[in-house]
Short mmCIF file of C-alpha atoms in Angstrom, two decimals:
data_model
loop_
_atom_site.label_atom_id
_atom_site.label_comp_id
_atom_site.label_asym_id
_atom_site.label_seq_id
_atom_site.Cartn_x
_atom_site.Cartn_y
_atom_site.Cartn_z
CA GLU A 1 -7.36 -151.95 -41.89
CA ALA A 2 -10.15 -151.92 -39.30
CA GLN A 3 -13.01 -149.89 -40.66
CA VAL A 4 -16.72 -149.25 -41.07
CA THR A 5 -17.79 -148.61 -44.64
CA GLN A 6 -20.99 -147.03 -45.88
CA ASN A 7 -22.43 -146.80 -49.36
CA PRO A 8 -23.37 -144.62 -51.02
CA ARG A 9 -21.58 -141.61 -49.56
CA TYR A 10 -23.93 -139.16 -51.27
CA LEU A 11 -27.46 -139.74 -52.48
CA ILE A 12 -30.12 -137.48 -53.93
CA THR A 13 -33.52 -139.10 -54.39
CA VAL A 14 -37.20 -138.25 -54.64
CA THR A 15 -40.03 -138.69 -52.20
CA GLY A 16 -41.36 -142.23 -52.03
CA LYS A 17 -38.56 -144.01 -53.87
CA LYS A 18 -37.29 -146.86 -51.70
CA LEU A 19 -33.60 -146.83 -50.91
CA THR A 20 -31.04 -148.78 -48.93
CA VAL A 21 -27.84 -147.50 -47.35
CA THR A 22 -25.38 -150.27 -46.70
CA CYS A 23 -23.03 -150.55 -43.73
CA SER A 24 -20.29 -153.10 -43.26
CA GLN A 25 -17.61 -153.58 -40.60
CA ASN A 26 -14.55 -155.84 -40.64
CA MET A 27 -13.83 -155.91 -36.90
CA ASN A 28 -16.16 -158.79 -35.94
CA HIS A 29 -18.13 -156.41 -33.73
CA GLU A 30 -21.38 -157.57 -32.15
CA TYR A 31 -22.95 -154.11 -31.75
CA MET A 32 -23.94 -151.96 -34.73
CA SER A 33 -26.00 -148.79 -34.86
CA TRP A 34 -27.39 -146.13 -37.17
CA TYR A 35 -27.50 -142.41 -36.37
CA ARG A 36 -28.68 -139.32 -38.14
CA GLN A 37 -27.05 -135.95 -37.58
CA ASP A 38 -28.92 -132.70 -38.09
CA PRO A 39 -27.82 -129.13 -37.31
CA GLY A 40 -28.83 -128.13 -33.80
CA LEU A 41 -30.09 -131.63 -32.97
CA GLY A 42 -26.84 -133.53 -32.84
CA LEU A 43 -26.51 -137.25 -33.37
CA ARG A 44 -29.71 -139.20 -32.79
CA GLN A 45 -29.84 -142.96 -32.72
CA ILE A 46 -32.22 -144.59 -35.20
CA TYR A 47 -31.76 -148.32 -34.58
CA TYR A 48 -29.17 -150.53 -32.99
CA SER A 49 -28.36 -154.22 -33.02
CA MET A 50 -26.71 -156.29 -30.32
CA ASN A 51 -26.06 -159.25 -32.61
CA VAL A 52 -27.36 -161.17 -35.61
CA GLU A 53 -31.18 -161.12 -35.78
CA VAL A 54 -31.36 -158.81 -32.72
CA THR A 55 -32.40 -155.21 -33.40
CA ASP A 56 -33.99 -152.50 -31.29
CA LYS A 57 -35.33 -148.99 -31.73
CA GLY A 58 -33.35 -145.90 -30.87
CA ASP A 59 -34.80 -142.44 -30.38
CA VAL A 60 -36.00 -141.76 -33.95
CA PRO A 61 -36.95 -145.06 -35.65
CA GLU A 62 -40.04 -143.84 -37.52
CA GLY A 63 -39.72 -144.20 -41.30
CA TYR A 64 -36.70 -146.52 -41.11
CA LYS A 65 -36.12 -150.26 -41.16
CA VAL A 66 -33.01 -152.30 -40.47
CA SER A 67 -31.97 -155.91 -40.67
CA ARG A 68 -29.05 -157.90 -39.26
CA LYS A 69 -28.78 -161.13 -41.17
CA GLU A 70 -24.98 -161.24 -41.00
CA LYS A 71 -22.70 -160.02 -38.27
CA ARG A 72 -20.72 -157.68 -40.50
CA ASN A 73 -23.64 -155.95 -42.29
CA PHE A 74 -26.37 -153.65 -41.02
CA PRO A 75 -28.29 -151.98 -43.86
CA LEU A 76 -30.63 -149.04 -43.30
CA ILE A 77 -33.79 -149.11 -45.38
CA LEU A 78 -36.07 -146.19 -46.16
CA GLU A 79 -39.22 -147.70 -47.64
CA SER A 80 -40.82 -144.40 -48.62
CA PRO A 81 -38.39 -141.52 -48.04
CA SER A 82 -39.72 -138.08 -47.24
CA PRO A 83 -37.98 -134.67 -47.25
CA ASN A 84 -37.72 -134.66 -43.44
CA GLN A 85 -35.34 -137.61 -43.76
CA THR A 86 -32.81 -135.40 -45.51
CA SER A 87 -29.82 -135.71 -43.20
CA LEU A 88 -26.29 -136.98 -42.64
CA TYR A 89 -26.34 -140.64 -41.64
CA PHE A 90 -23.66 -142.51 -39.74
CA CYS A 91 -23.25 -146.20 -39.11
CA ALA A 92 -21.19 -147.33 -36.12
CA SER A 93 -20.00 -150.57 -34.58
CA SER A 94 -18.40 -151.68 -31.35
CA SER A 95 -17.43 -154.78 -29.44
CA LEU A 96 -19.26 -155.79 -26.30
CA ALA A 97 -17.38 -156.40 -23.07
CA GLY A 98 -19.84 -158.27 -20.92
CA GLU A 99 -22.88 -156.01 -21.05
CA LEU A 100 -20.91 -152.83 -21.57
CA THR A 101 -20.70 -151.11 -24.90
CA ASN A 102 -17.19 -150.09 -25.75
CA GLU A 103 -16.11 -147.27 -27.98
CA GLN A 104 -18.00 -147.04 -31.22
CA PHE A 105 -16.20 -146.88 -34.56
CA PHE A 106 -18.03 -144.67 -37.01
CA GLY A 107 -18.29 -144.86 -40.76
CA PRO A 108 -17.58 -141.87 -43.01
CA GLY A 109 -21.23 -140.87 -43.32
CA THR A 110 -23.89 -140.81 -46.02
CA ARG A 111 -25.38 -137.48 -47.01
CA LEU A 112 -28.96 -138.05 -48.12
CA THR A 113 -31.17 -135.49 -49.80
CA VAL A 114 -34.85 -136.30 -50.41
CA LEU A 115 -36.58 -133.96 -52.85
CA GLU B 1 -35.97 -139.72 -20.91
CA ASP B 2 -32.18 -139.50 -21.05
CA GLN B 3 -30.81 -136.02 -21.71
CA VAL B 4 -27.35 -134.69 -22.49
CA THR B 5 -26.58 -130.96 -22.59
CA GLN B 6 -23.24 -129.62 -23.70
CA SER B 7 -21.91 -126.12 -23.13
CA PRO B 8 -20.77 -123.87 -24.53
CA GLU B 9 -22.10 -124.45 -28.06
CA ALA B 10 -18.98 -122.85 -29.48
CA LEU B 11 -15.64 -121.85 -28.00
CA ARG B 12 -12.84 -119.86 -29.50
CA LEU B 13 -9.42 -120.08 -27.85
CA GLN B 14 -6.00 -118.68 -28.53
CA GLU B 15 -3.31 -121.29 -28.94
CA GLY B 16 -2.06 -122.19 -25.47
CA GLU B 17 -5.18 -120.88 -23.69
CA SER B 18 -6.53 -123.72 -21.54
CA SER B 19 -10.27 -124.21 -20.99
CA SER B 20 -12.98 -126.76 -20.22
CA LEU B 21 -16.02 -128.11 -22.01
CA ASN B 22 -19.05 -129.20 -20.02
CA CYS B 23 -21.42 -132.13 -20.46
CA SER B 24 -24.41 -132.32 -18.12
CA TYR B 25 -26.51 -135.45 -18.20
CA THR B 26 -29.74 -136.86 -16.82
CA VAL B 27 -30.13 -140.62 -16.87
CA SER B 28 -31.84 -143.06 -14.57
CA GLY B 29 -28.54 -144.82 -14.09
CA LEU B 30 -25.21 -144.36 -15.89
CA ARG B 31 -23.36 -147.27 -17.39
CA GLY B 32 -20.87 -145.17 -19.30
CA LEU B 33 -20.16 -141.66 -20.57
CA PHE B 34 -18.25 -141.20 -23.81
CA TRP B 35 -16.34 -138.34 -25.38
CA TYR B 36 -15.83 -138.17 -29.14
CA ARG B 37 -14.13 -135.74 -31.47
CA GLN B 38 -15.66 -134.93 -34.86
CA ASP B 39 -13.88 -133.14 -37.69
CA PRO B 40 -15.95 -131.47 -40.43
CA GLY B 41 -17.37 -133.98 -42.92
CA LYS B 42 -16.16 -137.00 -40.95
CA GLY B 43 -17.56 -139.50 -38.51
CA PRO B 44 -16.95 -139.08 -34.78
CA GLU B 45 -13.71 -140.47 -33.39
CA PHE B 46 -13.58 -142.00 -29.93
CA LEU B 47 -11.61 -140.26 -27.17
CA PHE B 48 -12.63 -141.59 -23.73
CA THR B 49 -15.07 -143.72 -21.77
CA LEU B 50 -15.80 -142.88 -18.11
CA TYR B 51 -17.77 -145.28 -15.97
CA SER B 52 -18.02 -143.92 -12.44
CA ALA B 53 -17.94 -140.62 -10.55
CA GLY B 54 -14.44 -139.53 -9.71
CA GLU B 55 -12.89 -141.24 -12.69
CA GLU B 56 -10.39 -139.32 -14.84
CA LYS B 57 -8.73 -140.15 -18.16
CA GLU B 58 -6.04 -138.32 -20.10
CA LYS B 59 -4.81 -138.29 -23.65
CA GLU B 60 -2.20 -135.79 -24.77
CA ARG B 61 -3.69 -132.33 -24.06
CA LEU B 62 -7.12 -133.69 -23.12
CA LYS B 63 -8.37 -134.78 -19.73
CA ALA B 64 -11.89 -136.01 -19.04
CA THR B 65 -13.48 -136.10 -15.60
CA LEU B 66 -16.81 -137.38 -14.33
CA THR B 67 -19.15 -136.49 -11.47
CA LYS B 68 -22.64 -137.80 -10.75
CA LYS B 69 -24.25 -135.10 -12.88
CA GLU B 70 -21.67 -133.88 -15.36
CA SER B 71 -18.44 -134.46 -17.16
CA PHE B 72 -15.73 -132.03 -18.12
CA LEU B 73 -13.27 -132.19 -20.97
CA HIS B 74 -10.26 -130.09 -20.00
CA ILE B 75 -8.01 -128.90 -22.80
CA THR B 76 -4.55 -127.82 -21.70
CA ALA B 77 -2.46 -125.53 -23.93
CA PRO B 78 -4.52 -126.30 -27.03
CA LYS B 79 -3.08 -126.25 -30.53
CA PRO B 80 -4.87 -125.40 -33.81
CA GLU B 81 -5.11 -129.11 -34.62
CA ASP B 82 -7.38 -129.52 -31.59
CA SER B 83 -10.05 -127.54 -33.47
CA ALA B 84 -13.07 -129.82 -33.89
CA THR B 85 -16.51 -130.48 -32.48
CA TYR B 86 -16.43 -132.46 -29.24
CA LEU B 87 -19.37 -134.73 -28.53
CA CYS B 88 -20.50 -136.26 -25.28
CA ALA B 89 -22.73 -139.34 -25.09
CA VAL B 90 -24.27 -141.46 -22.33
CA LEU B 91 -25.19 -145.11 -22.11
CA PRO B 92 -27.82 -145.76 -19.42
CA SER B 93 -27.84 -148.76 -17.15
CA GLY B 94 -30.42 -151.46 -17.66
CA GLY B 95 -30.86 -153.99 -20.41
CA TYR B 96 -30.82 -151.52 -23.29
CA GLN B 97 -27.86 -150.29 -25.34
CA LYS B 98 -29.42 -147.01 -26.48
CA VAL B 99 -26.87 -144.20 -26.65
CA THR B 100 -27.83 -140.52 -26.30
CA PHE B 101 -25.53 -137.82 -27.67
CA GLY B 102 -25.32 -134.15 -26.82
CA THR B 103 -25.26 -131.55 -29.59
CA GLY B 104 -21.57 -130.89 -29.15
CA THR B 105 -19.16 -128.02 -28.53
CA LYS B 106 -17.45 -126.57 -31.57
CA LEU B 107 -13.90 -125.63 -30.58
CA GLN B 108 -11.74 -123.29 -32.63
CA VAL B 109 -8.11 -122.77 -31.62
CA ILE B 110 -6.50 -119.75 -33.21
CA PRO B 111 -2.73 -119.65 -33.81
#
C-alpha cells in the first residue's frame, strides 16, 4: 500500500530535549516536505527536499533541521525544542513531473507537545 | 510574499444545498493551485490541481475552477460525508518548490 508514515504519532517532551520525528514514504517520490499546522494559521511549510542531499527552507524553518540521506526518508529534527513548537506536524511526499510538483501525499500527523 | 486567503472560514449547509468556497491568491507567478480535503485528526487528501486560468476539474459533487486571482470549489447537492475542512494551496513559478496553504474552510453538511 502506497503510504507516508510518521513516528511517533504523539509525543510529549520538555524544553531543550532533542527529538527526531521520522518520515518515510514507499512511493519512490523525489519531493518530500514537512509542515506544521496550528489553529488559525493553517499549514505552514517548514522545509522541503527535491531529492537526496537537496533541502531548502520553507516559511517557518527556525528551530528545525532536516536531512535527506536516502530517498525514502526525511526526518525532522528539533535540536532544542521550545513550547512554541507545540503543534501538529505533517510530512508529505510527491513525484515530480518535469519541474512541476504533483499532488502531495500526507502522513497521518505527529502531535507534539513541548512543556 | 505569496498569500492565500480562503473564505468563508466556516460554512454550514443543509444536505442538497449547493454552494461555493473561495480561494484568493497573490503570487508573482502561478505554477499550480491545489485543493485538498482534511478530515479531523487526519492528513490532507488531494482533490485537484489547476494550472491555468479558465481550467476546470470535477470529481463527484466537487468542481474546481481557476481565474487569474482566485479559485472556487463548487459543491453541488452536498451530502453529510462531504463535511470536512477544504484547503487551498499555491505553488509559485520560478525555481523553488515552496507551497503556501490557506487556512481552510470548514464545511458542515447537515442531514
